[in-house]
């Protein structure tokens, strides 16, 4: 049972992948993306020179959307409690994740189920430590080695962005497409190792969904955001639906946050009991 709780967290970690490109769309709660024909053409820098040039209309839309893309939730610390439901590998599990972040330094996650503490993780940009209280064991490893457990490499900063509701990666990205759907906008951003497609609500420019795809075509992810609330001057999505498809296996994590706070003084308690086996 405990291994499946860990798997649910790994699905969340897997969304912070660093080697991505366009693949198949996820079938669960997918957002339909359409293309519109335009006329006049202008040449602009794109991630792939072999791609067709953007139209003037699309380039103008990109210029309008880039400030929205670059607007990130800024914070010093974050804390929140998320009720989570995990589906994958024939399992359906419900648990609670208590999450604390010190920006760019520490991500701390404590998992409870049925009022029992199941596991605790302490993640830094360089390493990850996990205590499994049910199995009375612990793991320590460089964050680069976590890739062996995941369908894609883990990036601390992308995971941090995923939790607080930012785009996974903004630096080094180039806009390659944009579409106006009436009530929403879609913006596609490419980096040398990642493509993200964000959909924004026109009414308030909040992000509605973010799609990420792997270079191998074996992994495809979609995050959907909802129930935005104004928390200490920040628009925060209280609900998330994460879909991940890896080698034909489908995983789903539903997250519902409460007790969210920013910029409060936090502690990150973590210790490994002496009698625990370290793997």
PDB file of C-alpha atoms in Angstrom:
ATOM      1  CA  UNK A   1       0.000   0.000   0.000  1.00  0.00           C
ATOM      2  CA  UNK A   2       2.728   2.464   0.954  1.00  0.00           C
ATOM      3  CA  UNK A   3       4.484   1.964  -2.365  1.00  0.00           C
ATOM      4  CA  UNK A   4       1.379   3.196  -4.149  1.00  0.00           C
ATOM      5  CA  UNK A   5       1.283   6.373  -2.062  1.00  0.00           C
ATOM      6  CA  UNK A   6       4.888   6.931  -3.126  1.00  0.00           C
ATOM      7  CA  UNK A   7       3.904   6.253  -6.727  1.00  0.00           C
ATOM      8  CA  UNK A   8       1.256   8.957  -6.548  1.00  0.00           C
ATOM      9  CA  UNK A   9       3.863  11.484  -5.469  1.00  0.00           C
ATOM     10  CA  UNK A  10       6.174  10.292  -8.237  1.00  0.00           C
ATOM     11  CA  UNK A  11       3.440  11.018 -10.775  1.00  0.00           C
ATOM     12  CA  UNK A  12       3.456  14.602  -9.511  1.00  0.00           C
ATOM     13  CA  UNK A  13       7.271  14.654  -9.639  1.00  0.00           C
ATOM     14  CA  UNK A  14       7.200  13.253 -13.173  1.00  0.00           C
ATOM     15  CA  UNK A  15       5.315  16.304 -14.396  1.00  0.00           C
ATOM     16  CA  UNK A  16       8.481  18.336 -13.747  1.00  0.00           C
ATOM     17  CA  UNK A  17      10.211  16.682 -16.693  1.00  0.00           C
ATOM     18  CA  UNK A  18      13.138  18.302 -18.506  1.00  0.00           C
ATOM     19  CA  UNK A  19      13.324  16.434 -21.834  1.00  0.00           C
ATOM     20  CA  UNK A  20      10.090  16.991 -23.728  1.00  0.00           C
ATOM     21  CA  UNK A  21       8.565  17.452 -27.157  1.00  0.00           C
ATOM     22  CA  UNK A  22       5.190  17.070 -28.823  1.00  0.00           C
ATOM     23  CA  UNK A  23       3.532  13.656 -28.489  1.00  0.00           C
ATOM     24  CA  UNK A  24      -0.033  12.363 -28.092  1.00  0.00           C
ATOM     25  CA  UNK A  25      -2.686  14.252 -26.148  1.00  0.00           C
ATOM     26  CA  UNK A  26      -3.934  12.735 -22.898  1.00  0.00           C
ATOM     27  CA  UNK A  27      -7.454  11.339 -23.225  1.00  0.00           C
ATOM     28  CA  UNK A  28      -8.698  12.119 -19.702  1.00  0.00           C
ATOM     29  CA  UNK A  29     -10.070  15.626 -19.229  1.00  0.00           C
ATOM     30  CA  UNK A  30      -8.243  16.702 -22.386  1.00  0.00           C
ATOM     31  CA  UNK A  31      -8.556  20.188 -23.835  1.00  0.00           C
ATOM     32  CA  UNK A  32      -9.270  20.312 -27.573  1.00  0.00           C
ATOM     33  CA  UNK A  33      -6.889  22.535 -29.494  1.00  0.00           C
ATOM     34  CA  UNK A  34      -7.905  23.807 -32.929  1.00  0.00           C
ATOM     35  CA  UNK A  35      -6.017  25.663 -35.633  1.00  0.00           C
ATOM     36  CA  UNK A  36      -7.202  28.772 -37.475  1.00  0.00           C
ATOM     37  CA  UNK A  37      -6.104  29.929 -40.907  1.00  0.00           C
ATOM     38  CA  UNK A  38      -4.529  33.373 -41.271  1.00  0.00           C
ATOM     39  CA  UNK A  39      -3.131  35.428 -44.123  1.00  0.00           C
ATOM     40  CA  UNK A  40      -0.203  37.878 -44.022  1.00  0.00           C
ATOM     41  CA  UNK A  41       3.101  36.321 -42.938  1.00  0.00           C
ATOM     42  CA  UNK A  42       6.068  37.647 -40.981  1.00  0.00           C
ATOM     43  CA  UNK A  43       9.350  35.844 -40.304  1.00  0.00           C
ATOM     44  CA  UNK A  44      10.220  35.474 -36.584  1.00  0.00           C
ATOM     45  CA  UNK A  45      12.726  33.362 -34.614  1.00  0.00           C
ATOM     46  CA  UNK A  46      11.316  29.933 -33.803  1.00  0.00           C
ATOM     47  CA  UNK A  47      12.669  26.874 -32.025  1.00  0.00           C
ATOM     48  CA  UNK A  48      12.754  24.870 -35.276  1.00  0.00           C
ATOM     49  CA  UNK A  49      13.784  26.720 -38.461  1.00  0.00           C
ATOM     50  CA  UNK A  50      11.968  24.107 -40.562  1.00  0.00           C
ATOM     51  CA  UNK A  51       8.593  25.219 -39.181  1.00  0.00           C
ATOM     52  CA  UNK A  52       6.410  27.671 -41.129  1.00  0.00           C
ATOM     53  CA  UNK A  53       6.665  31.346 -40.223  1.00  0.00           C
ATOM     54  CA  UNK A  54       4.030  32.858 -37.964  1.00  0.00           C
ATOM     55  CA  UNK A  55       1.305  35.068 -39.377  1.00  0.00           C
ATOM     56  CA  UNK A  56       1.070  38.712 -38.340  1.00  0.00           C
ATOM     57  CA  UNK A  57      -2.109  37.914 -36.415  1.00  0.00           C
ATOM     58  CA  UNK A  58      -0.481  35.098 -34.475  1.00  0.00           C
ATOM     59  CA  UNK A  59       2.631  37.151 -33.773  1.00  0.00           C
ATOM     60  CA  UNK A  60       0.496  40.002 -32.418  1.00  0.00           C
ATOM     61  CA  UNK A  61      -1.346  37.550 -30.170  1.00  0.00           C
ATOM     62  CA  UNK A  62       1.959  36.111 -28.952  1.00  0.00           C
ATOM     63  CA  UNK A  63       3.193  39.605 -28.118  1.00  0.00           C
ATOM     64  CA  UNK A  64       0.043  40.194 -26.064  1.00  0.00           C
ATOM     65  CA  UNK A  65       0.301  36.845 -24.260  1.00  0.00           C
ATOM     66  CA  UNK A  66       4.006  36.866 -23.378  1.00  0.00           C
ATOM     67  CA  UNK A  67       3.483  39.204 -20.373  1.00  0.00           C
ATOM     68  CA  UNK A  68       0.833  36.753 -19.128  1.00  0.00           C
ATOM     69  CA  UNK A  69       3.232  33.829 -19.592  1.00  0.00           C
ATOM     70  CA  UNK A  70       6.044  35.621 -17.796  1.00  0.00           C
ATOM     71  CA  UNK A  71       3.850  36.660 -14.864  1.00  0.00           C
ATOM     72  CA  UNK A  72       4.678  34.150 -12.131  1.00  0.00           C
ATOM     73  CA  UNK A  73       3.417  33.678  -8.581  1.00  0.00           C
ATOM     74  CA  UNK A  74       6.279  35.103  -6.539  1.00  0.00           C
ATOM     75  CA  UNK A  75       6.860  34.031  -2.951  1.00  0.00           C
ATOM     76  CA  UNK A  76       9.466  33.415  -0.259  1.00  0.00           C
ATOM     77  CA  UNK A  77       7.690  30.474   1.384  1.00  0.00           C
ATOM     78  CA  UNK A  78       4.592  28.416   0.611  1.00  0.00           C
ATOM     79  CA  UNK A  79       2.532  26.050   2.722  1.00  0.00           C
ATOM     80  CA  UNK A  80      -0.647  24.168   1.984  1.00  0.00           C
ATOM     81  CA  UNK A  81      -2.568  20.971   2.539  1.00  0.00           C
ATOM     82  CA  UNK A  82      -3.776  19.019  -0.475  1.00  0.00           C
ATOM     83  CA  UNK A  83      -6.334  16.238  -0.450  1.00  0.00           C
ATOM     84  CA  UNK A  84      -5.249  13.900  -3.216  1.00  0.00           C
ATOM     85  CA  UNK A  85      -6.727  11.032  -5.163  1.00  0.00           C
ATOM     86  CA  UNK A  86      -4.427   8.751  -7.129  1.00  0.00           C
ATOM     87  CA  UNK A  87      -5.416   6.320  -9.865  1.00  0.00           C
ATOM     88  CA  UNK A  88      -2.858   4.109 -11.569  1.00  0.00           C
ATOM     89  CA  UNK A  89      -1.644   0.531 -11.888  1.00  0.00           C
ATOM     90  CA  UNK A  90      -5.101  -0.692 -10.898  1.00  0.00           C
ATOM     91  CA  UNK A  91      -5.033   1.275  -7.634  1.00  0.00           C
ATOM     92  CA  UNK A  92      -7.294   4.054  -6.363  1.00  0.00           C
ATOM     93  CA  UNK A  93      -5.970   5.795  -3.259  1.00  0.00           C
ATOM     94  CA  UNK A  94      -6.984   8.814  -1.218  1.00  0.00           C
ATOM     95  CA  UNK A  95      -4.516  10.633   1.027  1.00  0.00           C
ATOM     96  CA  UNK A  96      -3.411  14.059   2.187  1.00  0.00           C
ATOM     97  CA  UNK A  97      -0.145  15.799   1.321  1.00  0.00           C
ATOM     98  CA  UNK A  98       1.099  18.564   3.608  1.00  0.00           C
ATOM     99  CA  UNK A  99       3.454  20.682   1.490  1.00  0.00           C
ATOM    100  CA  UNK A 100       5.931  23.372   2.488  1.00  0.00           C
ATOM    101  CA  UNK A 101       8.383  25.213   0.248  1.00  0.00           C
ATOM    102  CA  UNK A 102      11.244  27.587   0.858  1.00  0.00           C
ATOM    103  CA  UNK A 103      11.695  29.033  -2.594  1.00  0.00           C
ATOM    104  CA  UNK A 104      14.615  27.580  -4.556  1.00  0.00           C
ATOM    105  CA  UNK A 105      15.912  25.722  -1.479  1.00  0.00           C
ATOM    106  CA  UNK A 106      13.566  23.103  -0.002  1.00  0.00           C
ATOM    107  CA  UNK A 107      10.367  21.246  -0.858  1.00  0.00           C
ATOM    108  CA  UNK A 108       8.985  19.339   2.148  1.00  0.00           C
ATOM    109  CA  UNK A 109       6.091  16.885   1.786  1.00  0.00           C
ATOM    110  CA  UNK A 110       4.414  14.863   4.533  1.00  0.00           C
ATOM    111  CA  UNK A 111       1.861  12.239   3.473  1.00  0.00           C
ATOM    112  CA  UNK A 112      -0.933  11.061   5.769  1.00  0.00           C
ATOM    113  CA  UNK A 113      -3.768   8.580   5.257  1.00  0.00           C
ATOM    114  CA  UNK A 114      -6.464   7.466   7.684  1.00  0.00           C
ATOM    115  CA  UNK A 115      -4.923   9.817  10.275  1.00  0.00           C
ATOM    116  CA  UNK A 116      -1.593   7.960  10.048  1.00  0.00           C
ATOM    117  CA  UNK A 117       1.681   9.419   8.791  1.00  0.00           C
ATOM    118  CA  UNK A 118       2.749   7.377   5.797  1.00  0.00           C
ATOM    119  CA  UNK A 119       5.843   9.081   4.392  1.00  0.00           C
ATOM    120  CA  UNK A 120       7.867  12.268   4.423  1.00  0.00           C
ATOM    121  CA  UNK A 121      10.095  13.753   1.702  1.00  0.00           C
ATOM    122  CA  UNK A 122      12.781  16.436   1.886  1.00  0.00           C
ATOM    123  CA  UNK A 123      13.789  17.671  -1.562  1.00  0.00           C
ATOM    124  CA  UNK A 124      16.527  20.149  -2.463  1.00  0.00           C
ATOM    125  CA  UNK A 125      17.881  21.178  -5.876  1.00  0.00           C
ATOM    126  CA  UNK A 126      20.565  18.491  -5.471  1.00  0.00           C
ATOM    127  CA  UNK A 127      19.055  15.624  -3.490  1.00  0.00           C
ATOM    128  CA  UNK A 128      15.971  13.902  -2.151  1.00  0.00           C
ATOM    129  CA  UNK A 129      15.414  12.055   1.123  1.00  0.00           C
ATOM    130  CA  UNK A 130      12.298   9.988   1.811  1.00  0.00           C
ATOM    131  CA  UNK A 131      11.180   8.251   5.007  1.00  0.00           C
ATOM    132  CA  UNK A 132       8.658   5.422   4.656  1.00  0.00           C
ATOM    133  CA  UNK A 133       7.087   5.112   8.101  1.00  0.00           C
ATOM    134  CA  UNK A 134       4.939   2.108   7.217  1.00  0.00           C
ATOM    135  CA  UNK A 135       7.880   0.038   5.985  1.00  0.00           C
ATOM    136  CA  UNK A 136      10.327   1.509   8.509  1.00  0.00           C
ATOM    137  CA  UNK A 137      12.873   2.399   5.846  1.00  0.00           C
ATOM    138  CA  UNK A 138      14.410   5.484   4.255  1.00  0.00           C
ATOM    139  CA  UNK A 139      16.092   6.499   0.996  1.00  0.00           C
ATOM    140  CA  UNK A 140      18.716   9.083   0.155  1.00  0.00           C
ATOM    141  CA  UNK A 141      19.866   9.870  -3.359  1.00  0.00           C
ATOM    142  CA  UNK A 142      20.984  12.664  -5.662  1.00  0.00           C
ATOM    143  CA  UNK A 143      17.990  14.121  -7.423  1.00  0.00           C
ATOM    144  CA  UNK A 144      19.558  13.062 -10.732  1.00  0.00           C
ATOM    145  CA  UNK A 145      19.152   9.410  -9.704  1.00  0.00           C
ATOM    146  CA  UNK A 146      15.433   9.815  -9.149  1.00  0.00           C
ATOM    147  CA  UNK A 147      15.167   9.625 -12.937  1.00  0.00           C
ATOM    148  CA  UNK A 148      15.574   5.864 -12.594  1.00  0.00           C
ATOM    149  CA  UNK A 149      12.179   5.779 -10.853  1.00  0.00           C
ATOM    150  CA  UNK A 150      10.438   8.132 -13.262  1.00  0.00           C
ATOM    151  CA  UNK A 151       9.600   8.292 -16.960  1.00  0.00           C
ATOM    152  CA  UNK A 152      11.590  11.551 -17.232  1.00  0.00           C
ATOM    153  CA  UNK A 153      14.303  13.470 -15.341  1.00  0.00           C
ATOM    154  CA  UNK A 154      13.250  15.503 -12.317  1.00  0.00           C
ATOM    155  CA  UNK A 155      13.885  19.234 -12.083  1.00  0.00           C
ATOM    156  CA  UNK A 156      13.518  20.803  -8.608  1.00  0.00           C
ATOM    157  CA  UNK A 157      12.504  24.204  -9.949  1.00  0.00           C
ATOM    158  CA  UNK A 158       9.861  22.816 -12.290  1.00  0.00           C
ATOM    159  CA  UNK A 159       8.391  20.786  -9.424  1.00  0.00           C
ATOM    160  CA  UNK A 160       8.305  23.941  -7.329  1.00  0.00           C
ATOM    161  CA  UNK A 161       6.449  25.754 -10.120  1.00  0.00           C
ATOM    162  CA  UNK A 162       4.025  22.864 -10.518  1.00  0.00           C
ATOM    163  CA  UNK A 163       3.031  23.011  -6.855  1.00  0.00           C
ATOM    164  CA  UNK A 164       2.436  26.768  -6.681  1.00  0.00           C
ATOM    165  CA  UNK A 165       0.683  26.880 -10.067  1.00  0.00           C
ATOM    166  CA  UNK A 166       3.261  28.481 -12.347  1.00  0.00           C
ATOM    167  CA  UNK A 167       4.254  27.315 -15.807  1.00  0.00           C
ATOM    168  CA  UNK A 168       6.890  24.614 -15.356  1.00  0.00           C
ATOM    169  CA  UNK A 169       9.621  26.572 -17.091  1.00  0.00           C
ATOM    170  CA  UNK A 170       9.768  30.112 -18.482  1.00  0.00           C
ATOM    171  CA  UNK A 171      13.470  30.898 -18.930  1.00  0.00           C
ATOM    172  CA  UNK A 172      14.968  30.098 -22.322  1.00  0.00           C
ATOM    173  CA  UNK A 173      11.587  29.531 -23.953  1.00  0.00           C
ATOM    174  CA  UNK A 174      10.439  30.773 -27.376  1.00  0.00           C
ATOM    175  CA  UNK A 175       6.823  31.255 -28.439  1.00  0.00           C
ATOM    176  CA  UNK A 176       6.025  29.139 -31.498  1.00  0.00           C
ATOM    177  CA  UNK A 177       2.234  29.346 -31.739  1.00  0.00           C
ATOM    178  CA  UNK A 178      -0.817  31.098 -30.295  1.00  0.00           C
ATOM    179  CA  UNK A 179      -4.558  30.813 -30.906  1.00  0.00           C
ATOM    180  CA  UNK A 180      -7.608  32.817 -29.837  1.00  0.00           C
ATOM    181  CA  UNK A 181     -10.563  30.504 -29.111  1.00  0.00           C
ATOM    182  CA  UNK A 182     -13.014  33.182 -28.027  1.00  0.00           C
ATOM    183  CA  UNK A 183     -13.185  32.541 -24.297  1.00  0.00           C
ATOM    184  CA  UNK A 184      -9.607  31.320 -23.977  1.00  0.00           C
ATOM    185  CA  UNK A 185      -6.137  31.838 -25.439  1.00  0.00           C
ATOM    186  CA  UNK A 186      -3.606  29.128 -26.188  1.00  0.00           C
ATOM    187  CA  UNK A 187       0.151  29.771 -26.185  1.00  0.00           C
ATOM    188  CA  UNK A 188       2.818  27.244 -27.132  1.00  0.00           C
ATOM    189  CA  UNK A 189       6.322  27.773 -25.725  1.00  0.00           C
ATOM    190  CA  UNK A 190       9.419  25.812 -26.692  1.00  0.00           C
ATOM    191  CA  UNK A 191      12.809  25.397 -25.042  1.00  0.00           C
ATOM    192  CA  UNK A 192      15.682  23.225 -26.293  1.00  0.00           C
ATOM    193  CA  UNK A 193      14.368  20.372 -24.135  1.00  0.00           C
ATOM    194  CA  UNK A 194      10.727  21.205 -23.438  1.00  0.00           C
ATOM    195  CA  UNK A 195       7.480  22.212 -25.125  1.00  0.00           C
ATOM    196  CA  UNK A 196       4.575  23.515 -23.054  1.00  0.00           C
ATOM    197  CA  UNK A 197       1.144  24.511 -24.284  1.00  0.00           C
ATOM    198  CA  UNK A 198      -0.715  26.809 -21.881  1.00  0.00           C
ATOM    199  CA  UNK A 199      -4.385  27.748 -22.118  1.00  0.00           C
ATOM    200  CA  UNK A 200      -5.535  30.937 -20.354  1.00  0.00           C
ATOM    201  CA  UNK A 201      -8.984  32.174 -19.380  1.00  0.00           C
ATOM    202  CA  UNK A 202      -9.607  35.498 -21.107  1.00  0.00           C
ATOM    203  CA  UNK A 203     -11.723  36.891 -18.283  1.00  0.00           C
ATOM    204  CA  UNK A 204      -8.883  37.058 -15.744  1.00  0.00           C
ATOM    205  CA  UNK A 205      -5.782  35.621 -17.538  1.00  0.00           C
ATOM    206  CA  UNK A 206      -5.601  32.673 -15.127  1.00  0.00           C
ATOM    207  CA  UNK A 207      -4.067  29.485 -16.498  1.00  0.00           C
ATOM    208  CA  UNK A 208      -6.684  26.874 -17.344  1.00  0.00           C
ATOM    209  CA  UNK A 209      -4.407  24.054 -18.457  1.00  0.00           C
ATOM    210  CA  UNK A 210      -0.788  23.222 -19.198  1.00  0.00           C
ATOM    211  CA  UNK A 211       0.255  20.398 -21.491  1.00  0.00           C
ATOM    212  CA  UNK A 212       3.769  18.919 -21.523  1.00  0.00           C
ATOM    213  CA  UNK A 213       5.112  16.149 -23.776  1.00  0.00           C
ATOM    214  CA  UNK A 214       8.208  13.954 -23.888  1.00  0.00           C
ATOM    215  CA  UNK A 215      10.813  13.716 -26.627  1.00  0.00           C
ATOM    216  CA  UNK A 216      10.518   9.923 -26.802  1.00  0.00           C
ATOM    217  CA  UNK A 217       6.759  10.084 -27.255  1.00  0.00           C
ATOM    218  CA  UNK A 218       6.320   7.592 -24.407  1.00  0.00           C
ATOM    219  CA  UNK A 219       5.158  10.135 -21.824  1.00  0.00           C
ATOM    220  CA  UNK A 220       2.510  12.832 -22.089  1.00  0.00           C
ATOM    221  CA  UNK A 221       1.137  15.046 -19.324  1.00  0.00           C
ATOM    222  CA  UNK A 222      -1.686  17.505 -18.808  1.00  0.00           C
ATOM    223  CA  UNK A 223      -2.357  19.696 -15.769  1.00  0.00           C
ATOM    224  CA  UNK A 224      -5.726  21.414 -15.432  1.00  0.00           C
ATOM    225  CA  UNK A 225      -6.345  24.236 -12.955  1.00  0.00           C
ATOM    226  CA  UNK A 226      -9.570  25.404 -11.341  1.00  0.00           C
ATOM    227  CA  UNK A 227     -11.290  27.081  -8.372  1.00  0.00           C
ATOM    228  CA  UNK A 228      -9.024  30.111  -8.332  1.00  0.00           C
ATOM    229  CA  UNK A 229      -8.987  32.114  -5.112  1.00  0.00           C
ATOM    230  CA  UNK A 230      -7.228  35.338  -4.186  1.00  0.00           C
ATOM    231  CA  UNK A 231      -4.719  34.442  -1.454  1.00  0.00           C
ATOM    232  CA  UNK A 232      -2.577  37.243  -0.070  1.00  0.00           C
ATOM    233  CA  UNK A 233      -2.725  39.111  -3.365  1.00  0.00           C
ATOM    234  CA  UNK A 234      -2.055  36.023  -5.493  1.00  0.00           C
ATOM    235  CA  UNK A 235      -4.473  34.151  -7.755  1.00  0.00           C
ATOM    236  CA  UNK A 236      -4.058  30.524  -6.674  1.00  0.00           C
ATOM    237  CA  UNK A 237      -5.736  27.462  -8.207  1.00  0.00           C
ATOM    238  CA  UNK A 238      -7.142  25.415  -5.330  1.00  0.00           C
ATOM    239  CA  UNK A 239      -7.863  22.415  -7.565  1.00  0.00           C
ATOM    240  CA  UNK A 240      -5.605  20.549 -10.008  1.00  0.00           C
ATOM    241  CA  UNK A 241      -6.176  17.518 -12.219  1.00  0.00           C
ATOM    242  CA  UNK A 242      -2.967  15.865 -13.393  1.00  0.00           C
ATOM    243  CA  UNK A 243      -3.038  13.272 -16.173  1.00  0.00           C
ATOM    244  CA  UNK A 244       0.054  11.305 -17.141  1.00  0.00           C
ATOM    245  CA  UNK A 245       0.437   8.632 -19.813  1.00  0.00           C
ATOM    246  CA  UNK A 246       3.693   6.659 -19.812  1.00  0.00           C
ATOM    247  CA  UNK A 247       4.291   3.680 -22.104  1.00  0.00           C
ATOM    248  CA  UNK A 248       0.559   3.139 -22.391  1.00  0.00           C
ATOM    249  CA  UNK A 249       0.008   3.261 -18.622  1.00  0.00           C
ATOM    250  CA  UNK A 250      -2.391   5.964 -17.453  1.00  0.00           C
ATOM    251  CA  UNK A 251      -2.028   7.788 -14.142  1.00  0.00           C
ATOM    252  CA  UNK A 252      -4.277  10.416 -12.628  1.00  0.00           C
ATOM    253  CA  UNK A 253      -3.828  12.641  -9.568  1.00  0.00           C
ATOM    254  CA  UNK A 254      -6.542  14.973  -8.319  1.00  0.00           C
ATOM    255  CA  UNK A 255      -5.346  17.711  -5.935  1.00  0.00           C
ATOM    256  CA  UNK A 256      -7.549  19.983  -3.832  1.00  0.00           C
ATOM    257  CA  UNK A 257      -5.687  22.555  -1.754  1.00  0.00           C
ATOM    258  CA  UNK A 258      -6.729  24.284   1.438  1.00  0.00           C
ATOM    259  CA  UNK A 259      -4.981  26.157   4.244  1.00  0.00           C
ATOM    260  CA  UNK A 260      -2.700  27.797   1.660  1.00  0.00           C
ATOM    261  CA  UNK A 261      -0.385  30.538   2.931  1.00  0.00           C
ATOM    262  CA  UNK A 262       2.508  32.482   1.467  1.00  0.00           C
ATOM    263  CA  UNK A 263       5.531  34.106   3.088  1.00  0.00           C
ATOM    264  CA  UNK A 264       5.008  32.714   6.583  1.00  0.00           C
ATOM    265  CA  UNK A 265       7.873  31.518   8.753  1.00  0.00           C
ATOM    266  CA  UNK A 266       8.110  27.742   8.314  1.00  0.00           C
ATOM    267  CA  UNK A 267       9.973  24.783   9.720  1.00  0.00           C
ATOM    268  CA  UNK A 268      10.981  21.730   7.696  1.00  0.00           C
ATOM    269  CA  UNK A 269      11.439  18.920  10.249  1.00  0.00           C
ATOM    270  CA  UNK A 270      13.072  15.820   8.849  1.00  0.00           C
ATOM    271  CA  UNK A 271      14.957  12.999  10.531  1.00  0.00           C
ATOM    272  CA  UNK A 272      15.552   9.313   9.921  1.00  0.00           C
ATOM    273  CA  UNK A 273      14.955   7.073  12.959  1.00  0.00           C
ATOM    274  CA  UNK A 274      18.078   5.161  13.954  1.00  0.00           C
ATOM    275  CA  UNK A 275      16.456   1.751  13.591  1.00  0.00           C
ATOM    276  CA  UNK A 276      15.246   2.401  10.019  1.00  0.00           C
ATOM    277  CA  UNK A 277      16.884   0.653   7.093  1.00  0.00           C
ATOM    278  CA  UNK A 278      18.488   3.091   4.634  1.00  0.00           C
ATOM    279  CA  UNK A 279      18.198   1.963   1.034  1.00  0.00           C
TER     280      UNK A 279
END
